PDB file of C-alpha atoms in Angstrom:
ATOM      1  CA  MET A   1      70.725 -73.049  45.203  1.00 50.00           C
ATOM      2  CA  LYS A   2      70.520 -73.223  41.426  1.00 55.00           C
ATOM      3  CA  LEU A   3      66.709 -73.174  41.609  1.00 57.00           C
ATOM      4  CA  PHE A   4      66.783 -70.097  43.863  1.00 44.00           C
ATOM      5  CA  SER A   5      69.009 -68.172  41.451  1.00 46.00           C
ATOM      6  CA  CYS A   6      66.761 -69.131  38.530  1.00 42.00           C
ATOM      7  CA  LEU A   7      63.697 -67.887  40.437  1.00 46.00           C
ATOM      8  CA  MET A   8      65.424 -64.596  41.291  1.00 50.00           C
ATOM      9  CA  ALA A   9      66.424 -64.123  37.649  1.00 50.00           C
ATOM     10  CA  LEU A  10      62.826 -64.750  36.587  1.00 48.00           C
ATOM     11  CA  LEU A  11      61.531 -62.258  39.157  1.00 46.00           C
ATOM     12  CA  LEU A  12      64.008 -59.616  38.011  1.00 45.00           C
ATOM     13  CA  PHE A  13      63.002 -60.211  34.404  1.00 51.00           C
ATOM     14  CA  LEU A  14      59.310 -59.819  35.228  1.00 50.00           C
ATOM     15  CA  LEU A  15      59.895 -56.585  37.135  1.00 47.00           C
ATOM     16  CA  GLN A  16      61.696 -55.136  34.134  1.00 49.00           C
ATOM     17  CA  ALA A  17      59.367 -56.556  31.479  1.00 48.00           C
ATOM     18  CA  VAL A  18      55.985 -55.598  32.975  1.00 53.00           C
ATOM     19  CA  PRO A  19      55.518 -51.814  32.830  1.00 53.00           C
ATOM     20  CA  GLY A  20      54.379 -50.180  36.041  1.00 49.00           C
ATOM     21  CA  LEU A  21      55.147 -53.078  38.362  1.00 57.00           C
ATOM     22  CA  SER A  22      58.191 -51.472  39.913  1.00 70.00           C
ATOM     23  CA  LEU A  23      57.045 -47.825  39.795  1.00 83.00           C
ATOM     24  CA  PRO A  24      56.115 -46.023  43.028  1.00 88.00           C
ATOM     25  CA  LYS A  25      52.466 -45.036  43.558  1.00 89.00           C
ATOM     26  CA  ASP A  26      53.126 -41.305  43.270  1.00 88.00           C
ATOM     27  CA  THR A  27      54.914 -41.829  39.954  1.00 88.00           C
ATOM     28  CA  LEU A  28      52.056 -43.954  38.610  1.00 87.00           C
ATOM     29  CA  ARG A  29      49.560 -41.239  39.609  1.00 83.00           C
ATOM     30  CA  CYS A  30      51.663 -38.576  37.889  1.00 86.00           C
ATOM     31  CA  VAL A  31      51.942 -40.602  34.685  1.00 82.00           C
ATOM     32  CA  GLY A  32      48.209 -41.372  34.886  1.00 79.00           C
ATOM     33  CA  TYR A  33      47.532 -37.629  34.702  1.00 77.00           C
ATOM     34  CA  HIS A  34      49.916 -37.298  31.720  1.00 78.00           C
ATOM     35  CA  GLY A  35      52.539 -35.669  33.935  1.00 85.00           C
ATOM     36  CA  PHE A  36      56.308 -35.723  33.847  1.00 86.00           C
ATOM     37  CA  CYS A  37      58.774 -36.218  36.700  1.00 89.00           C
ATOM     38  CA  PHE A  38      61.420 -33.512  37.108  1.00 87.00           C
ATOM     39  CA  HIS A  39      64.414 -33.513  39.455  1.00 87.00           C
ATOM     40  CA  SER A  40      63.980 -29.862  40.425  1.00 82.00           C
ATOM     41  CA  LYS A  41      61.434 -28.703  43.023  1.00 82.00           C
ATOM     42  CA  SER A  42      59.944 -26.175  40.592  1.00 85.00           C
ATOM     43  CA  CYS A  43      58.560 -26.938  37.152  1.00 86.00           C
ATOM     44  CA  PRO A  44      59.780 -25.220  33.986  1.00 83.00           C
ATOM     45  CA  GLU A  45      57.337 -23.246  31.833  1.00 84.00           C
ATOM     46  CA  PRO A  46      54.680 -24.221  30.619  1.00 83.00           C
ATOM     47  CA  PHE A  47      54.430 -26.897  33.346  1.00 85.00           C
ATOM     48  CA  ALA A  48      52.790 -26.612  36.778  1.00 85.00           C
ATOM     49  CA  ALA A  49      53.608 -28.662  39.891  1.00 88.00           C
ATOM     50  CA  PHE A  50      51.098 -31.425  40.581  1.00 85.00           C
ATOM     51  CA  GLY A  51      52.504 -33.563  43.377  1.00 87.00           C
ATOM     52  CA  THR A  52      55.564 -35.763  43.621  1.00 90.00           C
ATOM     53  CA  CYS A  53      57.297 -38.681  41.891  1.00 91.00           C
ATOM     54  CA  SER A  54      59.807 -41.364  42.838  1.00 89.00           C
ATOM     55  CA  TRP A  55      58.862 -41.627  46.516  1.00 88.00           C
ATOM     56  CA  ARG A  56      58.682 -37.825  46.892  1.00 88.00           C
ATOM     57  CA  GLN A  57      62.191 -37.337  45.490  1.00 91.00           C
ATOM     58  CA  LYS A  58      61.032 -35.580  42.284  1.00 91.00           C
ATOM     59  CA  THR A  59      58.300 -33.156  41.294  1.00 92.00           C
ATOM     60  CA  CYS A  60      55.350 -34.187  39.136  1.00 90.00           C
ATOM     61  CA  CYS A  61      54.703 -31.500  36.535  1.00 88.00           C
ATOM     62  CA  ILE A  62      51.758 -31.294  34.147  1.00 83.00           C
ATOM     63  CA  ASP A  63      51.612 -29.302  30.930  1.00 79.00           C
ATOM     64  CA  THR A  64      49.411 -26.228  31.350  1.00 76.00           C
ATOM     65  CA  THR A  65      48.993 -25.852  27.585  1.00 75.00           C
ATOM     66  CA  SER A  66      47.289 -29.241  27.254  1.00 70.00           C
ATOM     67  CA  ASN A  67      43.685 -30.195  28.034  1.00 64.00           C
ATOM     68  CA  PHE A  68      44.783 -31.480  31.447  1.00 64.00           C
ATOM     69  CA  HIS A  69      44.377 -28.349  33.586  1.00 68.00           C
ATOM     70  CA  THR A  70      44.191 -28.494  37.357  1.00 75.00           C
ATOM     71  CA  CYS A  71      40.867 -27.895  39.036  1.00 81.00           C
ATOM     72  CA  GLN A  72      42.023 -24.632  40.618  1.00 76.00           C
ATOM     73  CA  ASP A  73      43.192 -23.323  37.219  1.00 74.00           C
ATOM     74  CA  GLU A  74      39.648 -23.810  35.971  1.00 73.00           C
ATOM     75  CA  GLY A  75      38.110 -21.926  38.928  1.00 82.00           C
ATOM     76  CA  GLY A  76      36.924 -24.966  40.850  1.00 86.00           C
ATOM     77  CA  HIS A  77      37.929 -26.788  44.006  1.00 86.00           C
ATOM     78  CA  CYS A  78      38.641 -30.440  44.702  1.00 87.00           C
ATOM     79  CA  VAL A  79      36.358 -32.440  46.969  1.00 88.00           C
ATOM     80  CA  PRO A  80      36.426 -36.059  48.179  1.00 88.00           C
ATOM     81  CA  PRO A  81      34.011 -38.541  46.557  1.00 87.00           C
ATOM     82  CA  GLU A  82      31.585 -38.579  49.505  1.00 90.00           C
ATOM     83  CA  ILE A  83      30.740 -34.881  48.987  1.00 88.00           C
ATOM     84  CA  LYS A  84      28.053 -34.184  46.402  1.00 88.00           C
ATOM     85  CA  CYS A  85      28.726 -31.567  43.718  1.00 87.00           C
ATOM     86  CA  LEU A  86      25.908 -29.397  42.449  1.00 85.00           C
ATOM     87  CA  GLN A  87      27.988 -28.675  39.385  1.00 84.00           C
ATOM     88  CA  GLU A  88      31.072 -30.635  38.319  1.00 83.00           C
ATOM     89  CA  GLN A  89      33.654 -29.427  35.860  1.00 79.00           C
ATOM     90  CA  VAL A  90      36.718 -30.736  34.075  1.00 77.00           C
ATOM     91  CA  GLY A  91      39.970 -30.357  35.981  1.00 80.00           C
ATOM     92  CA  LEU A  92      42.640 -32.428  37.672  1.00 77.00           C
ATOM     93  CA  CYS A  93      42.610 -33.007  41.425  1.00 80.00           C
ATOM     94  CA  PRO A  94      45.611 -34.229  43.428  1.00 71.00           C
ATOM     95  CA  TYR A  95      43.778 -37.401  44.454  1.00 72.00           C
ATOM     96  CA  ARG A  96      42.438 -39.689  41.739  1.00 68.00           C
ATOM     97  CA  GLU A  97      39.034 -40.297  43.377  1.00 78.00           C
ATOM     98  CA  TRP A  98      38.339 -36.616  44.099  1.00 84.00           C
ATOM     99  CA  LYS A  99      36.046 -34.507  41.921  1.00 87.00           C
ATOM    100  CA  CYS A 100      36.401 -30.975  40.614  1.00 88.00           C
ATOM    101  CA  CYS A 101      33.378 -28.878  41.604  1.00 89.00           C
ATOM    102  CA  THR A 102      32.319 -25.328  40.953  1.00 85.00           C
ATOM    103  CA  GLU A 103      29.501 -25.582  43.532  1.00 74.00           C
ATOM    104  CA  VAL A 104      29.028 -27.993  46.435  1.00 60.00           C
TER     105      VAL A 104
END
């Protein structure tokens, strides 16, 4: 029993010590795009909604004044990786693997 409690304490320590291990996937994606998680369903200015955080309990908001603009803000559209773009452009898509295209 003492060994079990020591192992559980070690596991708890590792989950707290290693960043990102205990974060949900949607939160990791939001942070990966330099976003912030807000409790409200709408984002305050100058932020724009870009998905969810904390198992869909919060809203992921990205700063519209930074260099991280969404694809639609830049006049493009997001496509999955198997579709070929004739012209790609910079812009964030809701799925990490997707590309921002001006022409397909």
